[in-house]
Coordinates of N, CA, C and O and ligand atoms in Angstrom, one line a residue:
M1 N 19.3 14.7 2.0 CA 17.2 15.2 1.9 C 17.4 14.9 3.5 O 17.7 13.4 3.7
S2 N 16.9 15.7 4.1 CA 16.9 15.5 5.7 C 15.4 14.5 5.9 O 14.3 14.7 5.1
V3 N 15.0 14.0 6.8 CA 13.7 13.4 7.2 C 12.9 14.3 7.6 O 11.7 13.7 7.1
A4 N 13.0 15.2 8.0 CA 12.2 16.4 8.2 C 11.4 16.8 6.5 O 10.0 17.2 6.9
E5 N 12.0 16.8 5.6 CA 11.1 16.8 4.7 C 10.4 15.7 3.9 O 9.6 16.1 2.9
I6 N 10.3 15.0 4.5 CA 9.6 13.7 4.3 C 8.0 13.9 4.8 O 8.1 13.9 6.0
Q7 N 6.9 13.7 4.3 CA 5.8 14.4 5.1 C 4.8 13.3 4.4 O 4.9 12.6 2.8
L8 N 3.8 12.6 4.9 CA 2.6 11.8 4.4 C 1.6 12.6 4.4 O 0.7 13.4 5.7
K9 N 0.8 12.9 3.4 CA -0.4 13.9 3.3 C -1.3 13.0 2.2 O -1.1 12.5 1.6
L10 N -2.4 13.6 2.7 CA -4.2 13.3 2.3 C -3.7 13.5 0.8 O -3.4 14.7 0.2
L11 N -4.0 12.3 0.1 CA -4.0 12.7 -1.6 C -5.2 13.1 -1.9 O -6.5 13.0 -1.6
A12 N -5.0 14.4 -2.7 CA -6.0 14.9 -3.5 C -6.2 14.2 -4.6 O -5.8 13.9 -5.3
P13 N -7.9 14.4 -5.2 CA -8.0 13.8 -6.6 C -7.2 14.0 -7.7 O -6.9 13.5 -8.5
E14 N -6.7 15.4 -7.7 CA -6.0 16.0 -8.7 C -4.6 15.3 -8.8 O -3.9 15.6 -9.6
Q15 N -4.1 14.9 -7.9 CA -3.0 14.1 -7.5 C -2.9 12.8 -8.2 O -2.0 12.1 -8.2
I16 N -4.0 12.0 -8.6 CA -4.1 10.7 -9.0 C -3.4 10.2 -10.1 O -2.5 9.5 -10.2
P17 N -3.2 11.4 -11.0 CA -2.5 11.3 -12.5 C -1.1 10.8 -11.7 O -0.2 10.0 -12.3
A18 N -0.5 11.6 -10.9 CA 0.7 11.5 -10.5 C 0.8 10.2 -9.6 O 2.1 9.3 -9.8
V19 N 0.0 9.8 -9.0 CA 0.1 8.2 -8.2 C 0.4 7.3 -9.3 O 1.0 6.5 -9.1
I20 N -0.6 7.4 -10.5 CA -0.6 6.1 -11.5 C 0.6 6.3 -12.2 O 1.0 5.3 -12.5
A21 N 1.1 7.5 -12.3 CA 2.3 7.6 -13.2 C 3.8 6.8 -12.7 O 4.2 5.7 -13.0
L22 N 3.8 7.2 -11.1 CA 4.6 6.6 -10.3 C 4.1 4.8 -10.4 O 5.4 4.1 -10.4
E23 N 3.1 4.6 -10.1 CA 2.8 3.2 -10.1 C 3.2 2.2 -11.1 O 3.4 1.2 -11.1
Q24 N 2.5 2.8 -12.3 CA 3.0 2.2 -13.5 C 4.4 1.9 -14.1 O 4.7 1.1 -14.6
A25 N 4.9 2.9 -13.2 CA 6.7 2.8 -13.3 C 7.1 1.7 -12.4 O 8.4 1.2 -12.6
A26 N 6.3 1.3 -11.8 CA 6.5 0.6 -10.4 C 6.4 -0.9 -10.3 O 7.2 -1.6 -9.5
T27 N 5.4 -1.0 -10.9 CA 4.8 -2.4 -10.7 C 4.2 -2.8 -12.5 O 3.7 -2.1 -12.7
E28 N 4.1 -4.2 -12.3 CA 3.5 -4.6 -13.6 C 1.9 -4.7 -13.3 O 1.4 -4.5 -14.6
F29 N 1.4 -4.6 -12.2 CA -0.1 -4.4 -12.2 C -0.8 -3.3 -11.4 O -0.8 -3.2 -10.3
P30 N -0.5 -2.2 -11.9 CA -0.8 -1.0 -11.4 C -2.4 -0.9 -11.2 O -3.1 -1.5 -12.1
W31 N -2.6 -0.1 -10.3 CA -4.2 0.6 -10.1 C -4.9 1.1 -11.4 O -3.5 1.6 -12.0
T32 N -6.2 0.9 -11.8 CA -6.2 2.0 -13.1 C -6.8 3.0 -12.1 O -7.0 3.6 -10.8
Q33 N -7.0 4.2 -13.2 CA -7.4 5.8 -12.6 C -9.1 5.9 -11.6 O -8.8 6.0 -10.8
K34 N -9.9 4.7 -12.3 CA -11.1 4.7 -12.0 C -10.9 3.8 -10.4 O -11.7 4.3 -9.7
M35 N -9.9 2.8 -10.2 CA -9.7 2.5 -8.9 C -9.7 3.5 -8.0 O -10.1 3.5 -6.8
Y36 N -8.5 4.2 -8.3 CA -8.3 5.7 -7.5 C -9.3 6.1 -7.2 O -9.8 6.8 -6.2
I37 N -9.9 7.0 -8.3 CA -11.0 8.1 -8.2 C -12.3 7.1 -7.4 O -12.7 7.9 -6.4
D38 N -12.4 5.9 -7.3 CA -13.7 5.2 -6.7 C -13.3 5.3 -5.8 O -14.3 5.6 -4.3
S39 N -12.1 4.8 -5.2 CA -11.7 4.6 -3.7 C -11.9 6.1 -3.2 O -12.3 6.2 -1.6
L40 N -11.2 7.4 -3.6 CA -11.4 8.5 -3.0 C -13.0 8.9 -2.6 O -13.2 9.6 -1.5
A41 N -13.9 8.7 -3.9 CA -15.3 9.0 -3.7 C -15.8 8.2 -2.9 O -16.9 8.7 -2.3
A42 N -15.7 7.2 -2.7 CA -16.2 6.3 -1.2 C -15.8 6.6 0.3 O -16.1 5.6 0.8
G43 N -14.5 7.6 0.1 CA -14.0 8.2 1.5 C -13.0 7.0 2.2 O -12.5 7.5 3.1
Y44 N -12.4 6.3 1.1 CA -11.1 5.7 1.7 C -9.9 6.9 1.8 O -9.8 7.5 1.4
W45 N -9.0 6.6 2.8 CA -8.1 7.3 3.0 C -7.1 7.0 2.0 O -6.6 5.6 1.6
G46 N -6.7 8.0 1.3 CA -5.3 8.0 -0.1 C -4.2 9.0 0.7 O -4.5 10.0 1.3
G47 N -3.2 8.1 0.9 CA -1.8 8.7 1.5 C -0.9 8.7 0.6 O -0.4 8.2 -0.1
G48 N -0.3 9.8 0.2 CA 0.9 10.5 -0.6 C 2.2 10.7 0.4 O 1.9 11.5 1.3
L49 N 3.0 10.0 -0.1 CA 4.4 10.3 0.9 C 5.2 11.2 0.3 O 5.8 10.9 -1.4
W50 N 5.3 12.3 0.6 CA 6.5 13.1 -0.4 C 7.9 13.8 0.3 O 7.7 13.8 1.4
Q51 N 8.8 13.8 -0.4 CA 9.7 14.1 -0.2 C 10.1 15.6 -1.2 O 10.3 15.7 -2.2
G52 N 10.0 16.7 0.0 CA 9.7 17.8 -0.6 C 8.7 17.6 -1.9 O 7.4 17.3 -1.1
P53 N 8.8 18.5 -2.8 CA 7.9 18.4 -3.9 C 7.7 17.2 -4.9 O 6.7 17.2 -5.5
R54 N 8.3 16.1 -4.3 CA 8.3 15.0 -5.1 C 7.6 14.0 -4.5 O 7.7 13.5 -3.0
L55 N 6.7 13.5 -5.5 CA 5.7 12.3 -4.5 C 6.6 10.9 -4.6 O 6.9 10.4 -5.7
V56 N 6.9 10.2 -3.6 CA 7.9 9.1 -3.6 C 6.9 7.8 -3.3 O 7.5 6.8 -3.4
G57 N 5.7 7.7 -2.8 CA 5.0 6.5 -2.9 C 3.3 7.2 -2.1 O 3.3 8.4 -1.9
A58 N 2.5 6.0 -2.4 CA 1.2 6.2 -2.0 C 0.4 4.9 -1.3 O 1.3 3.8 -1.6
A59 N -0.6 4.9 -0.7 CA -1.3 4.2 0.0 C -2.7 4.3 -0.2 O -3.0 5.4 0.1
V60 N -3.5 3.5 -0.6 CA -4.8 3.2 0.0 C -5.3 2.2 1.1 O -5.1 1.3 1.3
V61 N -6.3 3.1 2.2 CA -6.6 2.1 3.2 C -8.1 2.7 3.5 O -8.7 3.6 3.2
S62 N -9.3 1.0 3.5 CA -10.5 1.5 3.7 C -10.7 1.1 5.2 O -10.0 0.2 5.4
T63 N -11.5 1.7 5.9 CA -11.6 1.5 7.7 C -12.9 1.7 7.8 O -13.9 2.4 7.2
G64 N -13.4 0.5 8.4 CA -15.1 0.4 8.9 C -15.1 -0.6 9.8 O -14.2 -1.6 9.9
V65 N -16.1 -0.2 10.8 CA -16.4 -1.2 11.9 C -15.0 -2.0 12.3 O -15.4 -3.3 12.7
G66 N -14.1 -1.1 12.8 CA -13.1 -1.9 13.4 C -12.1 -2.4 13.0 O -10.9 -2.8 12.9
E67 N -12.1 -2.6 11.4 CA -11.3 -3.6 11.0 C -10.8 -2.4 9.7 O -11.4 -1.4 8.9
A68 N -9.5 -2.4 9.6 CA -9.1 -1.7 8.0 C -8.5 -2.8 6.9 O -8.2 -3.9 7.4
H69 N -8.6 -2.4 5.7 CA -7.8 -2.8 4.5 C -7.2 -2.1 3.9 O -7.3 -1.4 3.3
L70 N -5.8 -2.6 3.9 CA -4.9 -2.1 3.0 C -5.0 -2.4 1.3 O -4.9 -3.6 1.0
L71 N -5.4 -1.4 0.7 CA -6.1 -1.9 -0.7 C -4.8 -1.7 -1.4 O -4.7 -2.5 -2.5
N72 N -3.9 -0.7 -1.3 CA -2.8 -0.7 -2.4 C -1.7 0.1 -1.9 O -1.8 1.1 -0.7
M73 N -0.6 -0.2 -2.0 CA 0.7 0.7 -1.7 C 1.7 0.4 -2.6 O 2.1 -0.5 -3.1
C74 N 2.6 1.5 -3.2 CA 3.4 1.5 -3.9 C 4.3 2.6 -3.7 O 4.1 3.8 -3.2
V75 N 5.8 2.3 -4.0 CA 6.9 3.4 -3.6 C 7.5 3.7 -5.0 O 7.6 2.7 -5.7
A76 N 7.8 4.7 -5.4 CA 8.5 5.0 -6.7 C 9.9 4.1 -6.9 O 10.5 3.9 -6.1
L77 N 9.8 3.2 -8.2 CA 11.1 2.7 -8.5 C 12.2 3.2 -8.2 O 13.1 2.2 -7.5
E78 N 12.5 4.1 -8.5 CA 14.0 4.9 -8.1 C 14.2 5.1 -6.6 O 15.2 5.3 -5.9
H79 N 13.0 5.1 -5.7 CA 13.0 5.4 -4.2 C 13.0 4.1 -3.4 O 13.1 4.1 -2.2
Q80 N 12.8 3.2 -4.1 CA 12.5 1.7 -3.6 C 14.0 1.2 -2.7 O 14.9 1.5 -3.0
G81 N 13.7 0.6 -1.6 CA 14.8 0.0 -0.7 C 15.7 1.1 0.2 O 16.7 1.0 0.6
Q82 N 14.4 2.3 0.5 CA 15.4 3.4 1.2 C 14.3 3.7 2.6 O 14.6 4.7 2.7
G83 N 13.6 2.9 2.7 CA 12.6 3.0 3.9 C 11.3 3.7 3.7 O 10.5 3.5 4.9
Y84 N 11.2 4.2 2.4 CA 9.7 4.8 2.1 C 8.7 4.0 2.3 O 7.7 4.3 2.7
G85 N 8.8 2.6 2.0 CA 7.4 1.4 2.0 C 7.2 1.3 3.6 O 6.4 1.5 4.1
R86 N 8.3 1.2 4.6 CA 7.9 1.2 5.8 C 7.5 2.3 6.2 O 6.6 1.8 7.3
M87 N 7.9 3.4 5.8 CA 7.1 4.8 6.7 C 5.7 4.8 6.0 O 4.8 5.2 7.0
L88 N 5.5 4.3 4.8 CA 4.3 4.7 4.4 C 2.9 3.4 5.0 O 2.2 4.0 5.6
L89 N 3.7 2.5 5.1 CA 2.9 1.3 6.1 C 2.7 2.0 7.7 O 1.4 1.5 7.9
A90 N 4.1 2.3 7.9 CA 3.4 3.0 9.4 C 2.5 3.8 9.3 O 1.6 4.0 10.5
G91 N 2.5 4.9 8.4 CA 1.3 5.7 8.5 C 0.2 5.5 7.9 O -0.8 5.9 9.0
A92 N 0.0 4.6 7.3 CA -1.4 3.9 7.0 C -1.8 3.0 8.2 O -3.4 3.2 8.7
C93 N -0.9 2.4 9.0 CA -1.6 1.5 10.1 C -1.8 3.0 11.3 O -2.9 2.7 11.8
Q94 N -1.4 3.9 11.4 CA -1.4 4.9 12.4 C -3.0 5.5 11.7 O -3.6 5.7 12.8
Q95 N -3.3 5.4 10.7 CA -4.4 6.5 10.3 C -5.6 5.4 10.5 O -6.5 5.9 10.8
A96 N -5.3 4.3 10.4 CA -6.5 3.2 10.3 C -6.5 3.1 11.8 O -7.7 3.3 12.1
G97 N -5.9 3.1 12.7 CA -5.8 3.2 14.1 C -6.4 4.4 14.7 O -7.4 4.2 15.4
D98 N -6.2 5.6 13.8 CA -7.0 7.0 14.4 C -8.4 6.7 14.2 O -9.1 7.3 14.8
E99 N -8.7 5.9 13.0 CA -10.1 5.8 12.3 C -10.8 4.8 13.0 O -12.1 4.4 12.9
G100 N -10.2 3.7 14.3 CA -10.8 3.0 15.0 C -10.7 1.9 14.9 O -11.2 0.6 15.4
A101 N -9.8 1.6 13.8 CA -9.4 -0.2 13.2 C -8.6 -0.4 14.4 O -7.7 0.1 14.8
R102 N -8.9 -2.0 14.7 CA -8.3 -2.4 15.8 C -7.3 -3.7 15.1 O -6.5 -4.1 15.6
K103 N -7.8 -4.1 13.6 CA -6.9 -5.1 12.9 C -6.8 -4.2 11.6 O -7.9 -3.8 10.8
M104 N -6.0 -4.7 11.0 CA -5.4 -4.4 9.5 C -5.4 -5.7 8.5 O -4.3 -6.5 9.0
F105 N -6.0 -5.8 7.7 CA -5.9 -7.0 6.5 C -5.6 -6.3 5.5 O -5.4 -5.3 5.0
L106 N -4.6 -7.4 4.3 CA -4.4 -6.8 3.3 C -4.1 -8.5 2.7 O -4.2 -9.5 3.0
E107 N -4.2 -8.3 1.5 CA -3.8 -9.3 0.4 C -2.3 -9.1 -0.5 O -2.2 -7.8 -0.9
V108 N -1.7 -9.9 -0.6 CA -0.4 -9.7 -1.4 C -0.1 -10.9 -2.5 O -0.5 -12.0 -2.1
R109 N 0.5 -10.6 -3.3 CA 0.9 -11.7 -4.3 C 1.5 -12.8 -3.9 O 2.4 -12.0 -3.4
A110 N 1.6 -13.8 -3.9 CA 2.5 -14.6 -3.4 C 4.1 -14.6 -3.7 O 4.9 -14.9 -3.3
G111 N 4.3 -14.1 -5.1 CA 5.5 -13.8 -5.8 C 5.9 -12.6 -5.4 O 7.4 -12.5 -5.5
N112 N 5.5 -12.0 -4.5 CA 5.8 -10.5 -3.8 C 6.8 -10.6 -2.9 O 6.5 -10.0 -1.8
G113 N 7.6 -11.0 -3.3 CA 8.6 -11.2 -1.7 C 9.0 -9.6 -1.0 O 9.2 -10.0 0.1
R114 N 9.4 -9.0 -1.8 CA 9.8 -7.5 -1.2 C 8.5 -7.2 -0.3 O 8.8 -6.8 0.9
A115 N 7.5 -7.5 -0.9 CA 6.3 -6.9 -0.1 C 5.8 -7.8 1.3 O 5.7 -7.3 2.2
L116 N 5.8 -8.9 1.0 CA 5.9 -10.3 2.2 C 7.2 -9.7 3.3 O 6.6 -9.7 4.0
S117 N 7.9 -9.6 3.0 CA 8.9 -9.4 3.9 C 8.7 -8.1 4.6 O 8.6 -8.4 5.8
L118 N 8.3 -7.2 4.0 CA 8.0 -6.0 4.4 C 6.7 -5.9 5.7 O 6.9 -5.7 6.8
Y119 N 5.6 -6.6 5.3 CA 4.9 -6.9 6.0 C 5.0 -8.0 7.3 O 4.8 -7.8 8.1
Q120 N 5.8 -8.7 7.0 CA 6.3 -9.8 8.0 C 6.9 -9.2 9.0 O 6.8 -9.2 10.2
S121 N 7.8 -8.0 8.6 CA 8.5 -7.6 9.5 C 8.1 -6.5 10.5 O 8.7 -6.2 11.4
V122 N 7.0 -6.3 10.0 CA 6.1 -5.1 11.2 C 5.2 -5.8 11.8 O 4.1 -5.1 12.6
G123 N 5.1 -7.6 11.3 CA 4.1 -7.9 12.4 C 2.8 -8.6 11.8 O 2.1 -9.4 12.6
F124 N 2.6 -8.3 10.3 CA 1.4 -9.0 9.5 C 1.9 -10.3 9.6 O 2.8 -11.1 9.6
R125 N 0.8 -11.3 10.3 CA 0.7 -12.9 9.8 C 0.0 -13.1 8.8 O -1.4 -12.4 8.7
Q126 N 0.3 -14.5 8.0 CA -0.7 -14.9 7.2 C -1.7 -15.8 7.8 O -1.7 -16.4 8.8
I127 N -3.0 -15.3 7.3 CA -4.2 -16.2 7.5 C -4.8 -16.8 6.7 O -6.0 -17.5 7.2
G128 N -4.5 -16.3 5.5 CA -4.9 -17.8 4.5 C -4.5 -17.4 3.0 O -3.5 -16.5 2.9
V129 N -5.0 -18.4 2.3 CA -4.2 -18.1 1.1 C -6.0 -18.1 0.1 O -6.5 -18.9 0.3
R130 N -6.1 -17.1 -1.0 CA -6.8 -17.2 -1.8 C -5.9 -17.6 -3.1 O -5.5 -17.1 -4.1
K131 N -6.4 -19.1 -3.8 CA -5.9 -19.5 -4.7 C -6.2 -19.0 -6.1 O -7.5 -18.7 -6.5
N132 N -5.3 -18.7 -6.7 CA -5.5 -18.3 -8.2 C -6.4 -17.0 -8.4 O -7.3 -16.8 -9.2
Y133 N -6.1 -16.2 -7.2 CA -6.9 -15.0 -7.1 C -6.5 -13.9 -8.0 O -7.4 -13.2 -8.6
Y134 N -5.1 -13.5 -8.3 CA -4.5 -12.6 -9.4 C -4.4 -12.5 -10.7 O -4.0 -13.8 -11.1
P135 N -4.6 -12.1 -11.7 CA -4.3 -12.4 -12.8 C -2.6 -12.0 -13.1 O -2.3 -11.1 -12.2
G136 N -2.0 -12.8 -13.8 CA -0.5 -12.5 -14.1 C -0.2 -12.7 -15.3 O -0.6 -13.1 -16.3
A137 N 1.5 -12.4 -15.6 CA 1.7 -12.6 -17.2 C 1.7 -13.9 -17.2 O 1.6 -14.5 -18.7
L138 N 2.1 -14.7 -16.6 CA 2.0 -16.4 -16.8 C 1.0 -17.3 -15.9 O 1.2 -18.3 -15.9
G139 N -0.2 -16.6 -16.1 CA -1.2 -17.6 -15.4 C -1.7 -16.6 -14.4 O -1.0 -15.6 -13.9
R140 N -2.7 -17.2 -13.3 CA -3.1 -16.9 -12.4 C -1.9 -16.9 -11.4 O -1.5 -17.6 -11.1
E141 N -2.4 -16.1 -9.9 CA -1.3 -16.2 -9.0 C -2.2 -16.2 -7.7 O -3.1 -15.5 -7.4
D142 N -1.7 -16.9 -6.4 CA -2.3 -16.7 -5.3 C -2.2 -15.7 -4.4 O -0.9 -14.8 -4.9
A143 N -3.0 -15.3 -3.7 CA -3.1 -14.2 -2.9 C -2.5 -14.7 -1.7 O -3.6 -15.5 -1.2
V144 N -1.8 -14.1 -0.7 CA -1.5 -14.2 0.2 C -2.4 -13.1 1.3 O -2.1 -12.1 1.1
C145 N -3.5 -13.9 2.1 CA -3.8 -12.7 3.0 C -3.1 -12.8 4.5 O -3.1 -13.9 4.8
M146 N -3.5 -11.4 5.1 CA -2.5 -11.3 6.3 C -3.2 -10.5 7.0 O -4.1 -9.6 6.7
A147 N -3.0 -10.4 8.4 CA -3.7 -9.4 9.3 C -2.7 -9.1 10.4 O -1.6 -9.8 10.7
L148 N -3.0 -7.7 10.8 CA -2.1 -7.1 11.7 C -2.9 -6.7 12.8 O -3.9 -5.6 12.7
N149 N -2.5 -7.0 14.3 CA -3.2 -6.4 15.3 C -2.9 -4.9 15.5 O -1.7 -4.7 15.8
L150 N -3.7 -4.0 15.6 CA -3.3 -2.5 15.7 C -3.0 -2.1 16.8 O -2.3 -1.4 17.1
C151 N -3.7 -2.7 17.8 CA -3.7 -2.5 19.1 C -3.0 -3.2 20.0 O -3.6 -4.4 20.1
Q152 N -1.5 -3.1 20.3 CA -1.1 -4.2 21.2 C -0.8 -3.9 22.3 O -1.4 -3.1 23.0
Ligands
COA201 C1 6.9 -3.3 -1.8 C2 7.4 -1.9 -1.8 C3 6.0 -0.8 -1.3 C4 8.3 -1.6 -0.4 O1 8.8 -0.2 -0.4 P1 10.4 0.1 0.0 O2 10.2 1.3 0.0 O3 11.2 -0.8 -1.0 O4 10.7 -0.7 1.5 P2 11.4 -0.4 2.2 O5 12.8 0.4 1.9 O6 10.8 0.4 3.3 O7 11.9 -1.9 2.9 C5 11.0 -2.1 4.0 C6 11.4 -3.9 3.7 O8 10.9 -4.3 2.7 C7 11.3 -5.6 2.5 N1 12.4 -5.4 1.5 C8 12.7 -4.0 0.7 N2 13.6 -4.4 -0.4 C9 13.5 -5.6 -0.6 C10 14.2 -6.2 -1.5 N3 15.1 -6.0 -2.6 N4 14.4 -7.9 -1.3 C11 13.4 -8.2 -0.2 N5 12.7 -7.6 0.9 C12 13.2 -6.2 0.5 C13 12.5 -5.6 3.7 O9 11.8 -6.6 4.4 C14 12.8 -4.1 3.8 O10 13.1 -4.2 5.5 P3 14.8 -4.0 5.8 O11 15.2 -2.6 5.2 O12 14.7 -3.4 7.1 O13 15.2 -5.2 5.7 C15 7.8 -1.6 -3.0 O14 8.7 -2.2 -3.3 C16 6.9 -1.5 -4.0 O15 6.3 -0.1 -4.0 N6 6.6 -2.4 -4.7 C17 5.8 -2.4 -5.8 C18 4.3 -2.1 -5.4 C19 4.1 -3.5 -4.5 O16 4.2 -4.5 -5.0 N7 3.0 -3.1 -3.6 C20 2.5 -4.0 -2.7 C21 1.5 -4.5 -3.0 S1 0.5 -5.7 -2.0

């Protein structure tokens, strides 16, 4: 499969079920259909990463007054570890910058080492911790709050 066949495209509402199926298989804590519908209706950017006809990942970003928030990001389980997360994140940052954001913020579960490594590797820095922020299978889990300057 060549790199040319990989494309990041705006998510359409009718693609939400495919994103949900991908996310339910890839993470213990997927977004609900309502979260996607509400996000797109609010005008947030939703991006789908496609390898030919196959959806391999998706991300949602809200942008306003010079700041962006990466609200969700997921790569299909069978495609993880192949660079798609990095591509998706780069596309989300590019999109946010194009919409005028100078900074990108995100929150990530403290136990999500894979996502933390990815974010740190592109320059996100920890700016705080929200204690017991997320519900989890074994009780509440902290959120690590991170930020990245988009204008270097
Ligand atoms: C987090 C996630 C998006 C990463 O996507 P991915 O396609 O697997 O990541 P990539 O292949 O692009 O790897 C990018 C970086 O992630 C980190 N990473 C990837 N796989 C990893 C692993 N098994 N262990 C530790 N770090 C890992 C590395 O820093 C890697 O960079 P490198 O390959 O240069 O070392 C993906 O694992 C995912 O969708 N997880 C479930 C949903 C989720 O946790 N979303 C984030 C919510 S905040």
